[in-house]
Tab-separated table of N, CA, C and O in Angstrom:
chain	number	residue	atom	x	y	z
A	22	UNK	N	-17.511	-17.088	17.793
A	22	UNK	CA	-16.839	-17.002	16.508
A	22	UNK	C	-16.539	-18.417	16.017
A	22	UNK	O	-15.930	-19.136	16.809
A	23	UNK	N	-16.873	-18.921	14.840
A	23	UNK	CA	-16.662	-20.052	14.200
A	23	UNK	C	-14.859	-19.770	13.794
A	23	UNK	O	-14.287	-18.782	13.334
A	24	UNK	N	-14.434	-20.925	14.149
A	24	UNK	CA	-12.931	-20.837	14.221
A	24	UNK	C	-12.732	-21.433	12.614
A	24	UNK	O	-11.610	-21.161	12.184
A	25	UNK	N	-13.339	-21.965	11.933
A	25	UNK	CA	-13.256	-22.457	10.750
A	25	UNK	C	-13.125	-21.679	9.617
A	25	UNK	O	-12.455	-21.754	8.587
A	26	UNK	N	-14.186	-20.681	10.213
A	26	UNK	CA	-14.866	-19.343	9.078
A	26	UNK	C	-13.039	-18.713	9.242
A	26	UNK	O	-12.294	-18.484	8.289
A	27	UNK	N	-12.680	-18.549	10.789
A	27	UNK	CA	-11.373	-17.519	10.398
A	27	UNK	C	-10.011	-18.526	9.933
A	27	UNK	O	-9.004	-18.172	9.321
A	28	UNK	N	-10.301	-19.637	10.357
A	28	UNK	CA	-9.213	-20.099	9.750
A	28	UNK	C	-8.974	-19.941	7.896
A	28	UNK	O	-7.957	-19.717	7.239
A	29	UNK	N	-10.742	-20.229	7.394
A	29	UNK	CA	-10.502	-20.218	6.057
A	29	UNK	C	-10.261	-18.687	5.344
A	29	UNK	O	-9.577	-18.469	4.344
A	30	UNK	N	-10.833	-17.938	5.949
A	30	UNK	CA	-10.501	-16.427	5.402
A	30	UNK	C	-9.076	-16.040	5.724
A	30	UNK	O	-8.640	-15.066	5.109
A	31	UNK	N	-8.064	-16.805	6.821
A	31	UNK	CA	-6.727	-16.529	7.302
A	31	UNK	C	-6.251	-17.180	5.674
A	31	UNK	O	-5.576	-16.487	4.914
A	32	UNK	N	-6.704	-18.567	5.302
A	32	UNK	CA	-5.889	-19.150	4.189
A	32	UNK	C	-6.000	-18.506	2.705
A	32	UNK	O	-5.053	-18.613	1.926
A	33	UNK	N	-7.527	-17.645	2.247
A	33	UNK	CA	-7.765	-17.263	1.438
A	33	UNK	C	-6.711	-15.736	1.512
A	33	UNK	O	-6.049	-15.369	0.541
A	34	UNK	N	-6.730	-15.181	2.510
A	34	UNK	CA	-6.064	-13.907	2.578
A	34	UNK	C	-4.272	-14.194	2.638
A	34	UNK	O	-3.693	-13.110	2.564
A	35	UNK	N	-3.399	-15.259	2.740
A	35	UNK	CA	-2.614	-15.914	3.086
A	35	UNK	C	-2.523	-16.305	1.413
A	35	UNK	O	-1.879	-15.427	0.839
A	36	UNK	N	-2.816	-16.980	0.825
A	36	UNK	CA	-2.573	-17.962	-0.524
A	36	UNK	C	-2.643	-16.713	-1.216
A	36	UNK	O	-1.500	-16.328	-1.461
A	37	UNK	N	-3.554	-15.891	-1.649
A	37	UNK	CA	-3.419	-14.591	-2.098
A	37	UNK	C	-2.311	-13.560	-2.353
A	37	UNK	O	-1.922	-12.887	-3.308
A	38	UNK	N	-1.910	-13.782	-0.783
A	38	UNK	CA	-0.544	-12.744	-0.726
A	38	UNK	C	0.808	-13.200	-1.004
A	38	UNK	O	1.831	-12.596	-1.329
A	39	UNK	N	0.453	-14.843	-0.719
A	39	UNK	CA	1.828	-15.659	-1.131
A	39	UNK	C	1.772	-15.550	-3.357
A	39	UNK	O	2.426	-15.329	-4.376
A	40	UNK	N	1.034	-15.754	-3.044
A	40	UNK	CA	0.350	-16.215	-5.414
A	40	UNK	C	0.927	-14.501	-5.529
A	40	UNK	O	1.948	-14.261	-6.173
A	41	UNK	N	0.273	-13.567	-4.944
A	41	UNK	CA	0.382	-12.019	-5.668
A	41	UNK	C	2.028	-11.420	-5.617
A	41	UNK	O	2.390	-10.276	-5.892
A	42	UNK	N	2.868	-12.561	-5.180
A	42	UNK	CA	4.043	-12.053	-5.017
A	42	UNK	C	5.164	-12.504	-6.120
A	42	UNK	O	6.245	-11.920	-6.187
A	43	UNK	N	4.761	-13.760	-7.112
A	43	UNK	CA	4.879	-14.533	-8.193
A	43	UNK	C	4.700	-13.130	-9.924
A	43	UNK	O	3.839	-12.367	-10.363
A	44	UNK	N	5.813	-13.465	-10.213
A	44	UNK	CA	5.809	-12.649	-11.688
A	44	UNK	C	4.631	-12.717	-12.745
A	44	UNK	O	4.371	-11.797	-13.522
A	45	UNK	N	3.951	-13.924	-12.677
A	45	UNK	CA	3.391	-14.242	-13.085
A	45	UNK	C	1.463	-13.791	-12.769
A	45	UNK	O	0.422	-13.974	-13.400
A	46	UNK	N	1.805	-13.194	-11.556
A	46	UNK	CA	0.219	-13.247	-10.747
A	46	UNK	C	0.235	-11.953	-10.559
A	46	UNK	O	1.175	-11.332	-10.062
A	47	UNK	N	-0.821	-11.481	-10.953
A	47	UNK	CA	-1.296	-9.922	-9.928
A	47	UNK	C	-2.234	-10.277	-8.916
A	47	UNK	O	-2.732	-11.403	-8.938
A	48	UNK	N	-2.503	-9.543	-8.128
A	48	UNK	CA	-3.374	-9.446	-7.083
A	48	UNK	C	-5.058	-10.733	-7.671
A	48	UNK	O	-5.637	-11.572	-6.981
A	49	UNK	N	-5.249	-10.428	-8.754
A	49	UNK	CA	-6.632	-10.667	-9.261
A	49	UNK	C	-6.289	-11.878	-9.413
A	49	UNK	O	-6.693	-12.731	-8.621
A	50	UNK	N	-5.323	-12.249	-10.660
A	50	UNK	CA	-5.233	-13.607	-10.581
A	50	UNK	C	-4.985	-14.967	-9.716
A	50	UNK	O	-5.247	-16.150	-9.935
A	51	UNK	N	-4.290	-14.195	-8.509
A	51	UNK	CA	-4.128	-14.873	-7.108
A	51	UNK	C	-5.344	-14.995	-6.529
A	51	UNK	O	-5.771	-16.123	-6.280
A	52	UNK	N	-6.030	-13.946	-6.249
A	52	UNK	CA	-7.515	-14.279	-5.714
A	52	UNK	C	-7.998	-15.500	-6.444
A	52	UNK	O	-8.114	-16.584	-5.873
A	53	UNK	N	-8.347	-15.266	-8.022
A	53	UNK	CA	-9.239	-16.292	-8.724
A	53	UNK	C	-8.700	-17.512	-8.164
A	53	UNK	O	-9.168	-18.133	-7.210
A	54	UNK	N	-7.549	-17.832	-8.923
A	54	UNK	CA	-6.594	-18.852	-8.743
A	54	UNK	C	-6.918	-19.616	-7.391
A	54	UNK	O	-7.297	-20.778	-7.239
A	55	UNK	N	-6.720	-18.860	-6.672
A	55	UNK	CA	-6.153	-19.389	-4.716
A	55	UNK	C	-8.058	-19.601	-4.736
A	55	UNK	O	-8.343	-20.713	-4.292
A	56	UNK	N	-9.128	-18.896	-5.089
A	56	UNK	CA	-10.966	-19.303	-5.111
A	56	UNK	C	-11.003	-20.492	-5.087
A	56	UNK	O	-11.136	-21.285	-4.155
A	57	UNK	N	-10.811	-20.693	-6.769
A	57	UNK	CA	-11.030	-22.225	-7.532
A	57	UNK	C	-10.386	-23.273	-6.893
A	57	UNK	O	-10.917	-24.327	-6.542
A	58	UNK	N	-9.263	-22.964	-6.756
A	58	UNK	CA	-8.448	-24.028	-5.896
A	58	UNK	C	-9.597	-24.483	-4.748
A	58	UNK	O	-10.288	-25.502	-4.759
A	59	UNK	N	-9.574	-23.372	-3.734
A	59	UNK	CA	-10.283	-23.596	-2.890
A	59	UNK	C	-11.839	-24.464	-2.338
A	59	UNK	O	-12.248	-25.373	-1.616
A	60	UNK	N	-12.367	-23.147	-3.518
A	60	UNK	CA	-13.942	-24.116	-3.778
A	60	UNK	C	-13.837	-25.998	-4.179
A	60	UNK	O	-14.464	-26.985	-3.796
A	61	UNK	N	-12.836	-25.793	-5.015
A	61	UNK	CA	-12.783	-27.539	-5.494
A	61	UNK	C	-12.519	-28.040	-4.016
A	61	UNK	O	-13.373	-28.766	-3.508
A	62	UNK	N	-11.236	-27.650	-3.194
A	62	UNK	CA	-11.053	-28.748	-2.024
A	62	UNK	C	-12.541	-28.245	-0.588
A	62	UNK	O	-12.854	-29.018	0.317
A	63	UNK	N	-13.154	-26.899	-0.781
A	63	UNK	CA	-14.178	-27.385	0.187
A	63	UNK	C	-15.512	-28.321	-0.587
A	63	UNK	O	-16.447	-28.819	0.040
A	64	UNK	N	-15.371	-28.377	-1.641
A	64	UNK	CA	-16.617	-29.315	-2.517
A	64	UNK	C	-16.757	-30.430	-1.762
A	64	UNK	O	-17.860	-30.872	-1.438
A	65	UNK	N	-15.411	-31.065	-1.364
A	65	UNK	CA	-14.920	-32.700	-0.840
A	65	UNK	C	-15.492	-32.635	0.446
A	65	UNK	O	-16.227	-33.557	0.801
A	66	UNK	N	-15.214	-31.454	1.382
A	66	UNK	CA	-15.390	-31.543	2.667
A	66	UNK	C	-16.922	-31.446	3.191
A	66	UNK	O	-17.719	-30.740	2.572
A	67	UNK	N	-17.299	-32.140	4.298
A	67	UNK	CA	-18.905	-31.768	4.743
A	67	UNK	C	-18.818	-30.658	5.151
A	67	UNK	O	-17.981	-30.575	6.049
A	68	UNK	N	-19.452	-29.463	4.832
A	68	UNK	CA	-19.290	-28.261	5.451
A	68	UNK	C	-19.987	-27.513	4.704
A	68	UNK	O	-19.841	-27.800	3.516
A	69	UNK	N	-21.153	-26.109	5.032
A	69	UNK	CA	-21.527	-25.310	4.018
A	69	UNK	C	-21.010	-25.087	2.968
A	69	UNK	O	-20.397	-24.052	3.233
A	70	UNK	N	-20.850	-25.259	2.172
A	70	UNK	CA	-19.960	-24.585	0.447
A	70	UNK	C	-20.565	-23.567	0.637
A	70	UNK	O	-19.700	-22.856	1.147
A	71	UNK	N	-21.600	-22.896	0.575
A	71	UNK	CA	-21.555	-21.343	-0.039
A	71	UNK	C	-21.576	-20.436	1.301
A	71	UNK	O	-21.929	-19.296	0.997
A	72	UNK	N	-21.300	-20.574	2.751
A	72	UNK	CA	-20.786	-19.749	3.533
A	72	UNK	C	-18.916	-20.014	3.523
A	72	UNK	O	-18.021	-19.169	3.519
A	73	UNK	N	-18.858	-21.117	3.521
A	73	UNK	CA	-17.018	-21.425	3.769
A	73	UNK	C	-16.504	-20.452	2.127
A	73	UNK	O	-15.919	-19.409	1.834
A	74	UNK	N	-16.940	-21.199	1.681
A	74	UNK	CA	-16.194	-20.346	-0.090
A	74	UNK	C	-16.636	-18.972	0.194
A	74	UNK	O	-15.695	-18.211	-0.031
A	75	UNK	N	-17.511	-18.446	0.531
A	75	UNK	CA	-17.614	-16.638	0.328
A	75	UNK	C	-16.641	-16.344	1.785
A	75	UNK	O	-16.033	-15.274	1.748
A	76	UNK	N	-16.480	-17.035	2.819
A	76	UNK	CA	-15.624	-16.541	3.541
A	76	UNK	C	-13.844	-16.475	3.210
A	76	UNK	O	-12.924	-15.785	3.647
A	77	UNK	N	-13.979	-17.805	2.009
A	77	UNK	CA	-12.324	-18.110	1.890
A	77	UNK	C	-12.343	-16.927	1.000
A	77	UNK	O	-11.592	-16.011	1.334
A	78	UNK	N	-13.279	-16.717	-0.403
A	78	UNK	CA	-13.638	-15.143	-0.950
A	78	UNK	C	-13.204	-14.178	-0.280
A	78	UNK	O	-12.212	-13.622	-0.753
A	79	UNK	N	-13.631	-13.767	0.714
A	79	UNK	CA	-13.799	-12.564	1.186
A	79	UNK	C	-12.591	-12.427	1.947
A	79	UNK	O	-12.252	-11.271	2.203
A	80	UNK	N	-11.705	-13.581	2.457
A	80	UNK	CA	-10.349	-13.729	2.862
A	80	UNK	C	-9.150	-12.995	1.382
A	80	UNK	O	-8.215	-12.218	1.578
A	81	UNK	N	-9.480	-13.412	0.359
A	81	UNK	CA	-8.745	-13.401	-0.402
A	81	UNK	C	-8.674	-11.636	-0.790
A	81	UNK	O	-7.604	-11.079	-1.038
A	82	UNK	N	-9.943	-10.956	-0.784
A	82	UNK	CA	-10.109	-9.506	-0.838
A	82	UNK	C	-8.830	-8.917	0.297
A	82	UNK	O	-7.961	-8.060	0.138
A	83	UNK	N	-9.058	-9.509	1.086
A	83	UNK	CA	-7.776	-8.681	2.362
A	83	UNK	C	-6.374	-9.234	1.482
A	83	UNK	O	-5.670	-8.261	1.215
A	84	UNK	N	-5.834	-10.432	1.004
A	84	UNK	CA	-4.835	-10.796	0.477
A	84	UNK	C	-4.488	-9.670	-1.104
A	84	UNK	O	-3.426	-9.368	-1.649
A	85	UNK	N	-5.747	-9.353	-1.379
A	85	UNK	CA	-5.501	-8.137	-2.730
A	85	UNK	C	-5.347	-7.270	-2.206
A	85	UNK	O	-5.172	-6.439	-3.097
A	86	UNK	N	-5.275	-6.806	-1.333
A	86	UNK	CA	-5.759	-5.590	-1.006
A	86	UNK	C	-4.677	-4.718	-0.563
A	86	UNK	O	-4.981	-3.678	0.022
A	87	UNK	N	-3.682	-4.954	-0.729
A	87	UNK	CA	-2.474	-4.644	-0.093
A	87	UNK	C	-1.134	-5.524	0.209
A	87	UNK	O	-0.509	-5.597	1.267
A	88	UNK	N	-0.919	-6.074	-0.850
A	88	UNK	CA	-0.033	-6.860	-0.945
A	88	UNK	C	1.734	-6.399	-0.830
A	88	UNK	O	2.681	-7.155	-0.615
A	89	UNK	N	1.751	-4.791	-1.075
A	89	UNK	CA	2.772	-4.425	-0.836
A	89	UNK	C	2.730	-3.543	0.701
A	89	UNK	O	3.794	-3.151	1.180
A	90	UNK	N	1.606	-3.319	1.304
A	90	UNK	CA	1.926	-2.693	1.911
A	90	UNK	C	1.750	-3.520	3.498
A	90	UNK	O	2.433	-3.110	4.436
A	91	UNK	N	1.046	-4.381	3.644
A	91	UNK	CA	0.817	-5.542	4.786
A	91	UNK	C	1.813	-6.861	5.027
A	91	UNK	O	1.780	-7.701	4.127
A	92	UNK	N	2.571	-7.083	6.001
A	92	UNK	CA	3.545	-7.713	6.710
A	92	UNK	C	2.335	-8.784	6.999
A	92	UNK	O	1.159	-8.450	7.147
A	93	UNK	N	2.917	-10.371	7.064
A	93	UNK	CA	2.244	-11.371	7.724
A	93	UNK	C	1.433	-10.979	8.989
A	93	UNK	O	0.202	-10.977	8.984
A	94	UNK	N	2.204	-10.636	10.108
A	94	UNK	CA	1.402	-9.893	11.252
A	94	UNK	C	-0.290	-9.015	10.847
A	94	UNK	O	-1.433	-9.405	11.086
A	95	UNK	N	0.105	-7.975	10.294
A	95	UNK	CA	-1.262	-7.135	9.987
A	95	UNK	C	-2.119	-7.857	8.771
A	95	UNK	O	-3.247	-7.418	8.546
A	96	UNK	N	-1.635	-8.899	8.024
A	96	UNK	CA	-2.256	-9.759	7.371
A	96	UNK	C	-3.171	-11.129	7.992
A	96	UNK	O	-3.997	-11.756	7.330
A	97	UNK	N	-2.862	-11.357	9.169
A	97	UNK	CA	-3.777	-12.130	10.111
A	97	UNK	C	-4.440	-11.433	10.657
A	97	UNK	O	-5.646	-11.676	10.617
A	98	UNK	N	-4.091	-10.564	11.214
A	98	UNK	CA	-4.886	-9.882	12.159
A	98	UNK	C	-6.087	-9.401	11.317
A	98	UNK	O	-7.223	-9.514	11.778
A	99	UNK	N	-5.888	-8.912	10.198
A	99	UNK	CA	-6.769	-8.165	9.311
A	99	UNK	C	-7.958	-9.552	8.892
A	99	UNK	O	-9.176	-9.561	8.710
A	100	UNK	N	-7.237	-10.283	8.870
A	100	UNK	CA	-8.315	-11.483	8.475
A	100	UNK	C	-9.018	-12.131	9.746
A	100	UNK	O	-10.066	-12.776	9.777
A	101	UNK	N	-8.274	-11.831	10.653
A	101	UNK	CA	-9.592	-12.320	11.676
A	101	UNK	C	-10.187	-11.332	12.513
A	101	UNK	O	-10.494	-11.584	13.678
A	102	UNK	N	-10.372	-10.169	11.957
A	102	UNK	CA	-11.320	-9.185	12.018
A	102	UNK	C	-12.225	-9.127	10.999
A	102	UNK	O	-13.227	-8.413	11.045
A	103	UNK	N	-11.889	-9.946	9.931
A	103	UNK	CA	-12.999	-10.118	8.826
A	103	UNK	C	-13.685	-10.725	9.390
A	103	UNK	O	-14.747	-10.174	9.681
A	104	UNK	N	-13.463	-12.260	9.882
A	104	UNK	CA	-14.095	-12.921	9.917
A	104	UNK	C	-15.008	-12.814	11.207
A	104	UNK	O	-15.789	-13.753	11.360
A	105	UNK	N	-15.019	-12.192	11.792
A	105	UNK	CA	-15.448	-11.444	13.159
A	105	UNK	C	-16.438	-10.801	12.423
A	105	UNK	O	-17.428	-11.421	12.034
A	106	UNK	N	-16.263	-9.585	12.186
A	106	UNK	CA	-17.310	-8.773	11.073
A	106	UNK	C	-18.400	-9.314	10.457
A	106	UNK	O	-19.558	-8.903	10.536
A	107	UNK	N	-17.862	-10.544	9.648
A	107	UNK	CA	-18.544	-11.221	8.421
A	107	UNK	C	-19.771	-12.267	9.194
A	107	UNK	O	-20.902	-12.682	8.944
A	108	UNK	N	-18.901	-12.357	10.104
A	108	UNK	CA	-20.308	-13.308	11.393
A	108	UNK	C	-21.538	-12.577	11.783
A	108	UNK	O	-22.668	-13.065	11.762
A	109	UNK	N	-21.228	-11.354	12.144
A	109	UNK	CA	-21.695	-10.600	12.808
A	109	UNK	C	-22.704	-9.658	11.606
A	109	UNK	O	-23.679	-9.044	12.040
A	110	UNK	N	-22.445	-9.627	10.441
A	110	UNK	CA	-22.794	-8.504	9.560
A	110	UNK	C	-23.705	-9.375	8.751
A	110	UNK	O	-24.853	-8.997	8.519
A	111	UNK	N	-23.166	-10.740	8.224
A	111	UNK	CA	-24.229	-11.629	7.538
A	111	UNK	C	-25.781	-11.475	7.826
A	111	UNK	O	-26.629	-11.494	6.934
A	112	UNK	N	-26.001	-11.349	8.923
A	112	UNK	CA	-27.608	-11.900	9.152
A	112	UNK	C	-28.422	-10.100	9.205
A	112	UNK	O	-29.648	-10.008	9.145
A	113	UNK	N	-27.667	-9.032	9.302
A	113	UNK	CA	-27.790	-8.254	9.162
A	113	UNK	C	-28.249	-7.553	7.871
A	113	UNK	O	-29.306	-6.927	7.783
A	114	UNK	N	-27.289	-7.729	6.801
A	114	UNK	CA	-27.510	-7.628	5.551
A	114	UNK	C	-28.142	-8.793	4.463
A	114	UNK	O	-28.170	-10.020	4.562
A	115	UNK	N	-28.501	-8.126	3.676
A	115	UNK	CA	-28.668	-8.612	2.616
A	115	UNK	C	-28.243	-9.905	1.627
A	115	UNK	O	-28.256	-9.695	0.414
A	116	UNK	N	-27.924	-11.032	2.043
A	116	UNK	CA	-27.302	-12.108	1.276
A	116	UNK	C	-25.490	-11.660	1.525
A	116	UNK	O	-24.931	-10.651	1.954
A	117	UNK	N	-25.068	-12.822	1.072
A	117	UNK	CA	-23.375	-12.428	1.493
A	117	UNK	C	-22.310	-11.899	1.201
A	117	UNK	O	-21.158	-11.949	1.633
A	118	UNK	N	-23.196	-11.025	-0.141
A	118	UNK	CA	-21.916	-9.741	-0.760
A	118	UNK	C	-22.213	-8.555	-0.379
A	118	UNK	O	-21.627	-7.848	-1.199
A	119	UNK	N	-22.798	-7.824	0.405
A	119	UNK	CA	-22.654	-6.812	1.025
A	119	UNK	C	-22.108	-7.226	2.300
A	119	UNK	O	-21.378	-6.292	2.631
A	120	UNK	N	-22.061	-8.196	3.271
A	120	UNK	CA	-21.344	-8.598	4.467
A	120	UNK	C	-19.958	-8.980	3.855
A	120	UNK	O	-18.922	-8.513	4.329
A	121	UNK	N	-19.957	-9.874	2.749
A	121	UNK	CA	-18.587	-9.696	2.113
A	121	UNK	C	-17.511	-8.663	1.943
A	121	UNK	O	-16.330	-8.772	2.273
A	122	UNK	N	-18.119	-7.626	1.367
A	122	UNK	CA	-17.251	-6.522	0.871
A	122	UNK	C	-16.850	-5.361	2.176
A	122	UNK	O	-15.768	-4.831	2.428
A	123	UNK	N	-18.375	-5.205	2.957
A	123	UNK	CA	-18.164	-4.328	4.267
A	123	UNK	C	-17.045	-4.909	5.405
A	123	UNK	O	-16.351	-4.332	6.243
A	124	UNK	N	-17.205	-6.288	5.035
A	124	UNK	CA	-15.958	-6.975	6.236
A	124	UNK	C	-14.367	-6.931	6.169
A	124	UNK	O	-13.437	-7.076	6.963
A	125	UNK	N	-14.575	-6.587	4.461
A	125	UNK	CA	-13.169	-6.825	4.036
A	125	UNK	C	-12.607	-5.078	4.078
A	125	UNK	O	-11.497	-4.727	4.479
A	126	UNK	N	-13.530	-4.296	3.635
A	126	UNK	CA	-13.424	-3.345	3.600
A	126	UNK	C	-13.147	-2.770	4.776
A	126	UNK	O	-12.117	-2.095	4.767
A	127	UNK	N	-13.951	-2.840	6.154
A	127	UNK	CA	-13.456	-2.536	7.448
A	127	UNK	C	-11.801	-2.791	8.004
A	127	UNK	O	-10.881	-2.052	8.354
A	128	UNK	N	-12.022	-4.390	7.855
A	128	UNK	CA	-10.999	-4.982	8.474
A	128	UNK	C	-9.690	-4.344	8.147
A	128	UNK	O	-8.810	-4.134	8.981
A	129	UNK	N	-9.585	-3.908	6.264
A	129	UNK	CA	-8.401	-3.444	6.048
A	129	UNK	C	-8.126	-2.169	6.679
A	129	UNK	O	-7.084	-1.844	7.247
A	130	UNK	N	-9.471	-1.294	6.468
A	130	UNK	CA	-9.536	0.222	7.183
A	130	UNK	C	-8.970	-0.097	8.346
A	130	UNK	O	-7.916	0.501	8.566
A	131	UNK	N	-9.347	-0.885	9.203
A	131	UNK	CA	-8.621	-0.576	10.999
A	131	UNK	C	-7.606	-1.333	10.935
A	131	UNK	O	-7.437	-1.589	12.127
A	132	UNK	N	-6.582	-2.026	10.220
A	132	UNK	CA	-5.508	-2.024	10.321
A	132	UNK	C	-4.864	-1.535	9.673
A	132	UNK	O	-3.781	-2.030	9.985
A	133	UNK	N	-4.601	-0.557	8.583
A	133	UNK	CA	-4.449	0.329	7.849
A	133	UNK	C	-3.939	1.412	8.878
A	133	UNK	O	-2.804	1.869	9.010
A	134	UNK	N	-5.529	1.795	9.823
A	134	UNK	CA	-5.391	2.962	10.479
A	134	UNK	C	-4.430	2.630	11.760
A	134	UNK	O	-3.931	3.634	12.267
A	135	UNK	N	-4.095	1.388	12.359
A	135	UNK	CA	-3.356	0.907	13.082
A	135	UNK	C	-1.849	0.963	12.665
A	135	UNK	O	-0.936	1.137	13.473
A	136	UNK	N	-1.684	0.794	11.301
A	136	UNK	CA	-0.578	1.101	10.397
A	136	UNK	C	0.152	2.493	10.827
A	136	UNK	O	1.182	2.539	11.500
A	137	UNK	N	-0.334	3.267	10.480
A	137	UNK	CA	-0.705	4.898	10.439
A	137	UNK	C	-0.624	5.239	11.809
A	137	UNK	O	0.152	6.134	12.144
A	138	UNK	N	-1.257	4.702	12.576
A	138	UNK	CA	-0.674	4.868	14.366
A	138	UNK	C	0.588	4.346	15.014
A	138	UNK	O	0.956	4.539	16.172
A	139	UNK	N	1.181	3.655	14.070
A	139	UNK	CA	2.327	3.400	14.846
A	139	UNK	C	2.062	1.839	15.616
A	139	UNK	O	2.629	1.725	16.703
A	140	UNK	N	1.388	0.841	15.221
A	140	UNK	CA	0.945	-0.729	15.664
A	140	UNK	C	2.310	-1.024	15.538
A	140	UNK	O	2.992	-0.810	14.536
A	141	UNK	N	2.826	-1.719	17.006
A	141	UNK	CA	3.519	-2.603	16.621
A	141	UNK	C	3.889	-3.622	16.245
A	141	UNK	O	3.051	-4.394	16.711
A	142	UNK	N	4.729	-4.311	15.595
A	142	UNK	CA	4.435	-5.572	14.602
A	142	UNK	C	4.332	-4.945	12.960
A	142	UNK	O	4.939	-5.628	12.135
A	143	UNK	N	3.768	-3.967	12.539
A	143	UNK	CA	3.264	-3.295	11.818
A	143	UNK	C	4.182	-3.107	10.490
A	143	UNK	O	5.288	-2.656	10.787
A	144	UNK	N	4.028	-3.305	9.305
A	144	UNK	CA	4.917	-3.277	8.309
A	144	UNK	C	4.654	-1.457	7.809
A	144	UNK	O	3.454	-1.269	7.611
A	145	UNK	N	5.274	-0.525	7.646
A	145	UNK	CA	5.525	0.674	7.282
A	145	UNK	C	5.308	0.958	5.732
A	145	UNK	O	6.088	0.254	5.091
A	146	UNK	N	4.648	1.614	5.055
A	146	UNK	CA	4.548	2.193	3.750
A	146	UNK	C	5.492	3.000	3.441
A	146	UNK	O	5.547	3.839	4.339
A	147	UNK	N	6.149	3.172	2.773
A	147	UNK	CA	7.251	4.567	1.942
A	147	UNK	C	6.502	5.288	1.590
A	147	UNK	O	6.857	6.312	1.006
């Protein structure tokens, strides 16, 4: 596992949930917002741009995705099961928006369903 890939999908899913909590931000605009930001500071760095940015992307999908109902705890965890996924699913599929969306989409499903089981650590829905 590239520790980079989860660190940056931890920050994209992280900046997301911190921005979507602001009067000013919904879920969407935090994603964009917390992207652009992003893409500009990996532009600077030596490093793939278009795997790091679709991973900090695809970080930020877990940060929409449940902003009221995910505690910091199931908000990491959920992101470094993306990024687990997204390693693993890339070379599999089709270019990096179907590994995108299936990673984000999983990751939330099994901690969701971990939710729902009683995980401890676990933030509770009403």
């Amino acid at each position: 596992m590239d520790i980079f890939i989860a660190l940056t999908a931890l920050a994209g899913a992280l900046s997301t949930y911190l921005i979507a909590h602001h009067n000013r931000f919904d879920a969407i605009r935090a994603s964009a917002a917390s992207s652009i930001i992003a893409y500009g500071i990996l532009s600077l760095l030596p490093v793939n741009l278009a795997l790091y940015s679709v991973a900090f992307f695809g970080g930020t999908f877990i940060g929409m995705s449940a902003p009221k109902r995910f505690g910091f705890f199931t908000l990491t965890i959920s992101s470094l099961l993306f990024s687990i996924l997204f390693e693993y699913l890339v070379p599999l599929l089709d270019g990096y928006g179907g590994a995108l969306g299936l990673s984000a989409f999983l990751s939330v499903c099994i901690c969701h369903m971990g939710i729902l089981m009683g995980a401890p650590g676990s933030k509770k829905s009403n």
